[in-house]
Structure formats: structure tokens, C-alpha cells
GROMACS .gro file of C-alpha atoms in nm:
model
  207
    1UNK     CA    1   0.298   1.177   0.767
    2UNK     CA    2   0.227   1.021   0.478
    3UNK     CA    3   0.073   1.198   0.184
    4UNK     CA    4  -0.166   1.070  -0.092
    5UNK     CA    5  -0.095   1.349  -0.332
    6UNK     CA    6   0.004   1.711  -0.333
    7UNK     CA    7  -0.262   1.843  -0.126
    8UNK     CA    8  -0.144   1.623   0.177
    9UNK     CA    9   0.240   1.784   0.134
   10UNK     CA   10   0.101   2.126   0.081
   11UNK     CA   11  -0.110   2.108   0.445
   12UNK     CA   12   0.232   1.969   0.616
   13UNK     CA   13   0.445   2.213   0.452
   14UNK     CA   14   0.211   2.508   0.584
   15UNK     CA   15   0.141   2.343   0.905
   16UNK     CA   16   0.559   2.345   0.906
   17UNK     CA   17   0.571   1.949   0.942
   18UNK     CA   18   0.780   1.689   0.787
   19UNK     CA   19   0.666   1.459   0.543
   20UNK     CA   20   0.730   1.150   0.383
   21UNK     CA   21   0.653   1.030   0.055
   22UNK     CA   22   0.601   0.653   0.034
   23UNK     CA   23   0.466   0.556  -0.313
   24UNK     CA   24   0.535   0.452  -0.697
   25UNK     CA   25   0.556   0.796  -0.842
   26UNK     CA   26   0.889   0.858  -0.603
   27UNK     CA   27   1.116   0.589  -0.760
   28UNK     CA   28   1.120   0.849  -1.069
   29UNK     CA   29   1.324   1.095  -0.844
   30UNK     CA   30   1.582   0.859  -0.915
   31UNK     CA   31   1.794   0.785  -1.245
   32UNK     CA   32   1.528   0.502  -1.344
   33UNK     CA   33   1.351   0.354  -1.691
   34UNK     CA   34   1.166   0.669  -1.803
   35UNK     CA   35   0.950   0.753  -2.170
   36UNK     CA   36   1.038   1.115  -2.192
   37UNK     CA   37   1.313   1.140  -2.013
   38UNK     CA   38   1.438   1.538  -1.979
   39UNK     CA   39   1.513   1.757  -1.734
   40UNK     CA   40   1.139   1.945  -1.781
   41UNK     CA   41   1.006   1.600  -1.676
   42UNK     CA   42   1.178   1.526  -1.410
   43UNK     CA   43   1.154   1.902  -1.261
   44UNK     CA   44   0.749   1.846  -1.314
   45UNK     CA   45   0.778   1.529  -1.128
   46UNK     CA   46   0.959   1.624  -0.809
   47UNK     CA   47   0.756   1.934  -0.825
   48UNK     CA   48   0.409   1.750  -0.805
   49UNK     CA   49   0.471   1.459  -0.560
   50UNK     CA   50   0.692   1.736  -0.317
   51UNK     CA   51   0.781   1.600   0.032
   52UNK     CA   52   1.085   1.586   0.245
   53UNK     CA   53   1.177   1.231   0.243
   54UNK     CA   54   1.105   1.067  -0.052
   55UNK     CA   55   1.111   0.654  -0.065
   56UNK     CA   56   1.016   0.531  -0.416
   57UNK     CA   57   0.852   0.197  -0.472
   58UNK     CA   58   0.939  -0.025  -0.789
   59UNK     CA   59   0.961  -0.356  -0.940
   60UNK     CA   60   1.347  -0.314  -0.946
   61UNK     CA   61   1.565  -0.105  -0.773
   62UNK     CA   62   1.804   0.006  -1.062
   63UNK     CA   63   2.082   0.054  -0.860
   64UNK     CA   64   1.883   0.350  -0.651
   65UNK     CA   65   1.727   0.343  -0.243
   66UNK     CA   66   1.391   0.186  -0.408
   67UNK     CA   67   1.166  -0.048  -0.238
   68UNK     CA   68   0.945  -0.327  -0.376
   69UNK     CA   69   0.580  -0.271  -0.402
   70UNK     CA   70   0.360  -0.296  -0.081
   71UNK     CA   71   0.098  -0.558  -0.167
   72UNK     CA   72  -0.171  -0.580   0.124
   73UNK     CA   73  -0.197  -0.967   0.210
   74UNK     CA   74  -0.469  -1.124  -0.006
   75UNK     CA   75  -0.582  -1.373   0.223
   76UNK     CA   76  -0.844  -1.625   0.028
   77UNK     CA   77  -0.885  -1.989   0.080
   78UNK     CA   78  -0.701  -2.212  -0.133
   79UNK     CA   79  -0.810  -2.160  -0.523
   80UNK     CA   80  -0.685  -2.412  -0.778
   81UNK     CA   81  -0.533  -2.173  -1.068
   82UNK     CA   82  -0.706  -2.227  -1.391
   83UNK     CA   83  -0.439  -2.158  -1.681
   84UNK     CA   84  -0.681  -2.088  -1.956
   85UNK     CA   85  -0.905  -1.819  -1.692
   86UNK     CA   86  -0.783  -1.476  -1.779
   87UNK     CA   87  -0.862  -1.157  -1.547
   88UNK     CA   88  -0.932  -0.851  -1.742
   89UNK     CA   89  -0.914  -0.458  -1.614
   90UNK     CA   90  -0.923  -0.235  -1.898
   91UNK     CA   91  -1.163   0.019  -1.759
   92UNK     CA   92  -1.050   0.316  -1.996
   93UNK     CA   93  -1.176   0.064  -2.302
   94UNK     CA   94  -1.545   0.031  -2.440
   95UNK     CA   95  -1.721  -0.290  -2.367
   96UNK     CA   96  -1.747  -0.342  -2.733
   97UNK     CA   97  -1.358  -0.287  -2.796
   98UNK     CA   98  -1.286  -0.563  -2.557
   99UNK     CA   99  -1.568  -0.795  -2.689
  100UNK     CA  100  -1.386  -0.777  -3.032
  101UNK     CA  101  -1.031  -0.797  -2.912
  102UNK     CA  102  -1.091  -1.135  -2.695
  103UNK     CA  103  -1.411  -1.297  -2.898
  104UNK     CA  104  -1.163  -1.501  -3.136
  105UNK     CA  105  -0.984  -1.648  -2.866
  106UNK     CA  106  -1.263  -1.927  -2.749
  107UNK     CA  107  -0.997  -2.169  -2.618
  108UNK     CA  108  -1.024  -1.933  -2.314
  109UNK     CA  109  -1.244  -1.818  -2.023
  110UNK     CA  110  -1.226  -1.402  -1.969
  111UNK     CA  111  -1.337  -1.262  -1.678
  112UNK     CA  112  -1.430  -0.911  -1.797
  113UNK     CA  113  -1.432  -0.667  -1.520
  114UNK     CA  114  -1.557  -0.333  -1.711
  115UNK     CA  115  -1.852  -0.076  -1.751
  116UNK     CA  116  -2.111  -0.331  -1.776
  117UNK     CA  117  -2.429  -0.216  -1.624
  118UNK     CA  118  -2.514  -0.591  -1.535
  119UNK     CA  119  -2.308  -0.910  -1.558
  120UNK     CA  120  -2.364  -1.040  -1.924
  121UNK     CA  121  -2.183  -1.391  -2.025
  122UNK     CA  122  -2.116  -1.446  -2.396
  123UNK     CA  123  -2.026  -1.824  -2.413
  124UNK     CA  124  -1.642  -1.788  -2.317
  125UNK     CA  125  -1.645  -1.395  -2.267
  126UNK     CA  126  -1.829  -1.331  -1.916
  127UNK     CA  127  -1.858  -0.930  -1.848
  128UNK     CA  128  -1.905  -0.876  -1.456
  129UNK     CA  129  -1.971  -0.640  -1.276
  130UNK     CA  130  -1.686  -0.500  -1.019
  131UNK     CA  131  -1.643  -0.704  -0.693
  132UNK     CA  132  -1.336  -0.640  -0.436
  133UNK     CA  133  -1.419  -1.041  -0.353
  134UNK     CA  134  -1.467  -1.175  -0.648
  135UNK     CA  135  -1.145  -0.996  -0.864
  136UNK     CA  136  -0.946  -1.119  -0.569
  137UNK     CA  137  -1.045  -1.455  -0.621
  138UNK     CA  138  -1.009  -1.433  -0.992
  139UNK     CA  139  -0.701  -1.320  -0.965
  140UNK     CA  140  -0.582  -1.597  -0.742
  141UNK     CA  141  -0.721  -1.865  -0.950
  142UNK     CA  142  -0.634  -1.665  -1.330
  143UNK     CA  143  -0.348  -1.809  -1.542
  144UNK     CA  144  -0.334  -1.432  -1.670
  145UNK     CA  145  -0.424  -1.067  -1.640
  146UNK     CA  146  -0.459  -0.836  -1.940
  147UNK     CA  147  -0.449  -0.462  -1.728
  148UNK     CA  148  -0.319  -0.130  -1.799
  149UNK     CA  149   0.026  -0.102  -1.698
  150UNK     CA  150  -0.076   0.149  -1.389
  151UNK     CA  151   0.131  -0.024  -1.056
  152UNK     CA  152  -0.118  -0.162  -0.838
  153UNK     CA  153  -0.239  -0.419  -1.004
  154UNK     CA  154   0.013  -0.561  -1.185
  155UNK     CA  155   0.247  -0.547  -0.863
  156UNK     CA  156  -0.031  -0.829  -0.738
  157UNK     CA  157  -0.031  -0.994  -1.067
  158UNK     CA  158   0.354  -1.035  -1.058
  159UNK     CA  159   0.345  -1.102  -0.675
  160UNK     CA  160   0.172  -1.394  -0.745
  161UNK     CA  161   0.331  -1.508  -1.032
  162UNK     CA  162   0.066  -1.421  -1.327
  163UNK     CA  163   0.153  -1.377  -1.658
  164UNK     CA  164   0.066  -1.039  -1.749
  165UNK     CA  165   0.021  -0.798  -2.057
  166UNK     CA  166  -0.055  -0.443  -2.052
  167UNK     CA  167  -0.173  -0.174  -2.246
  168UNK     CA  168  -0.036   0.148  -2.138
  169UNK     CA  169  -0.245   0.497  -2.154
  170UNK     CA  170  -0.160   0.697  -2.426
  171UNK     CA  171   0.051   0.956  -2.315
  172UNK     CA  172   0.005   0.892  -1.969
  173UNK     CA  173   0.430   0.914  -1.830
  174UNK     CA  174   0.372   0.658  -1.548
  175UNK     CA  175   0.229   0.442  -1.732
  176UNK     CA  176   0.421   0.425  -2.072
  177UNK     CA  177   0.738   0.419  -1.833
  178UNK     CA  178   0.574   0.129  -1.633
  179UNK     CA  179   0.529  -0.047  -1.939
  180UNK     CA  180   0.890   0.019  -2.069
  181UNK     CA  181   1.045  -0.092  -1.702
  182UNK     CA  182   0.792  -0.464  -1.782
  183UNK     CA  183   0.999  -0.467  -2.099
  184UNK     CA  184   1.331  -0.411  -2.009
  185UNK     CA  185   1.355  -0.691  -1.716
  186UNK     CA  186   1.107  -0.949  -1.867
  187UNK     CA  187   0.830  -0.914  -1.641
  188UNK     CA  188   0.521  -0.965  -1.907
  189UNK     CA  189   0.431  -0.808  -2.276
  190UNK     CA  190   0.318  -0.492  -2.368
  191UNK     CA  191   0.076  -0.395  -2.674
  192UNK     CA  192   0.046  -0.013  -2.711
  193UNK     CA  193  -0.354  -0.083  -2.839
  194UNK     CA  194  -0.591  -0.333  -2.807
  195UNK     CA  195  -0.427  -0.585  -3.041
  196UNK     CA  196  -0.532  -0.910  -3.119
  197UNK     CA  197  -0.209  -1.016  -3.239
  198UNK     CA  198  -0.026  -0.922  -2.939
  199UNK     CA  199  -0.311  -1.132  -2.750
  200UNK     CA  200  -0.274  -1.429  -2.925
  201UNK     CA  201   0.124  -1.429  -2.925
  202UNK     CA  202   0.065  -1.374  -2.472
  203UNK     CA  203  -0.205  -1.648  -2.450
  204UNK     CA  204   0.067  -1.959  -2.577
  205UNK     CA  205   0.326  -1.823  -2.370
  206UNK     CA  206   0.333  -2.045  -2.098
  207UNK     CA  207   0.213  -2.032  -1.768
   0.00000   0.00000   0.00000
């Protein structure tokens, strides 16, 4: 079987059957691009994402049994891709923090998926409310995505060839690591905080 957390491995290891672990947080069983790399954190790790066959998913294998990210098909009709569009999923960020990181960057259209309690759209900024549909088609037709660097979304990004900056939690592991891993091979920029500079330095690298 396979589990979608601890409690799934905990009811096959009582029920005395095997399980497989198939997922992102199993690549870091292996020697791979870590922040806080030490034995506690790796004994943590294995201990909290337990199974009996382990198969890690990454952008890279780094040498180690790791797969490439499963990205379900994302069947749309044909979109033309807009280069100055830019999908944005920051939903640990205040509406008002991302109003006054992207507002001085009008050469742009953002599609602001966030806490909105109804779309609002300020001239290029347009805050919307969350749509499976519609984010899919945004982020078919984006030149960009500005995300946290969690592994879903910017496996889809990369999948289809967006340019992509992330802001890692604070002192989240996956996601600082995530963000590190982007670094090291050249797959998109990183700003540790919303930071206009870093925006404005992504938005004129080409698409």
C-alpha cells in the first residue's frame, strides 16, 4: 500500500502488512542536498515517513534510486503563453504583503491566487479567488510562477518549462532544502522573504 503519512504506515505495520513509500519526503533517505544536514535530522526523517520500501521522488537523482516527480496530466486546450502573466501561490503571505511586493512592477499581469474573500483586480495586480480550472489554465498560459518552494507545484512549473522563484518557509527542512536543491542545478531563483529586489532581478530573466 501506499501511505499518505505516518498514520497509513502505522495501520500496515499493526495490521503486519508491507508498505511502500512513494513520495518527495523519501528522496531525503538518501545522501541528497539537505539545510541541516546531521545525523538527528536524518534519524527524525526516516523515523516520521517509516515504511518498508521507500522510493523517493526528486528533481534530480544525485547519484541515488530517485525518481522524477509524478505530475498528473494537465490536459487543457491549447493556451498561447503570455510572458509578462505571472501565477502567484504564496498562501502563507498577507494579501497586503503581496500587494506591496508586486505593485511596482506594472509592466506585468499577476494572477494572485491568495486569501482574498472575493476576486479584487488592482489595474495590473488581479487577486482571485482559488480555482482547480482556472490555476491550471494560468499556469499553462503564465511566463512565470512566484510559489513557495514546497514540491508540487513547482514540479508542474518546471514540467512545463516556467520560470520559477520561490520563497521557502522559514524553518520549514523540506522546503529550505527544496529551495537549496533549485539552487544548486539552476532550476529557478530563490529569495528567502518577500523581496522586491529579488523580483525585479527574476522578471528580466528571460523566458
Amino acid at each position: 500500500m501506499r501511505p499518505r503519512g505516518p498514520l497509513a504506515a502505522r495501520i500496515a505495520r499493526r495490521a503486519n502488512l508491507p508498505c511502500i513509500g512513494v513520495g518527495h519526503q523519501y528522496a531525503f533517505f538518501h545522501d541528497i542536498p539537505m539545510v541541516g544536514d546531521n545525523t538527528a535530522t536524518r534519524w527524525v526523517i526516516k523515523h516520521f515517513a517509516f515504511c518498508d520500501q521507500p522510493i523517493g521522488l526528486h528533481w534530480h537523482h544525485f547519484g541515488h534510486p530517485i525518481l522524477p516527480p509524478i505530475v498528473p496530466p494537465l490536459e487543457l486546450e491549447s493556451v498561447t503563453v503570455k510572458e509578462e502573466l505571472i501565477l502567484v501561490y504564496l498562501p502563507f503571505e498577507s494579501v497586503d504583503a503581496i500587494r506591496n511586493l508586486l505593485r511596482p512592477f506594472n509592466s506585468n499581469s499577476f494572477h494572485i491566487y491568495s486569501k482574498t474573500p472575493h476576486a479584487v483586480d488592482e489595474r495590473h495586480l488581479h487577486f482571485l479567488l482559488f480555482s482547480r480550472k482556472g490555476f491550471l489554465s494560468d499556469l499553462h498560459r503564465c511566463g512565470g510562477v512566484i510559489c513557495n518552494a514546497g514540491f508540487e507545484l513547482p514540479s508542474e512549473a518546471l514540467q512545463l518549462g516556467k520560470k520559477l522563484l520561490v520563497r521557502p518557509l522559514n524553518g520549514q527542512l523540506e522546503q529550505e532544502s527544496n529551495a537549496l536543491v533549485i539552487q544548486k542545478l539552476g532550476l529557478g531563483s530563490v529569495m528567502q522573504k518577500l523581496d522586491s529586489r529579488a523580483v525585479d532581478t527574476w522578471l528580466n530573466i528571460p523566458y
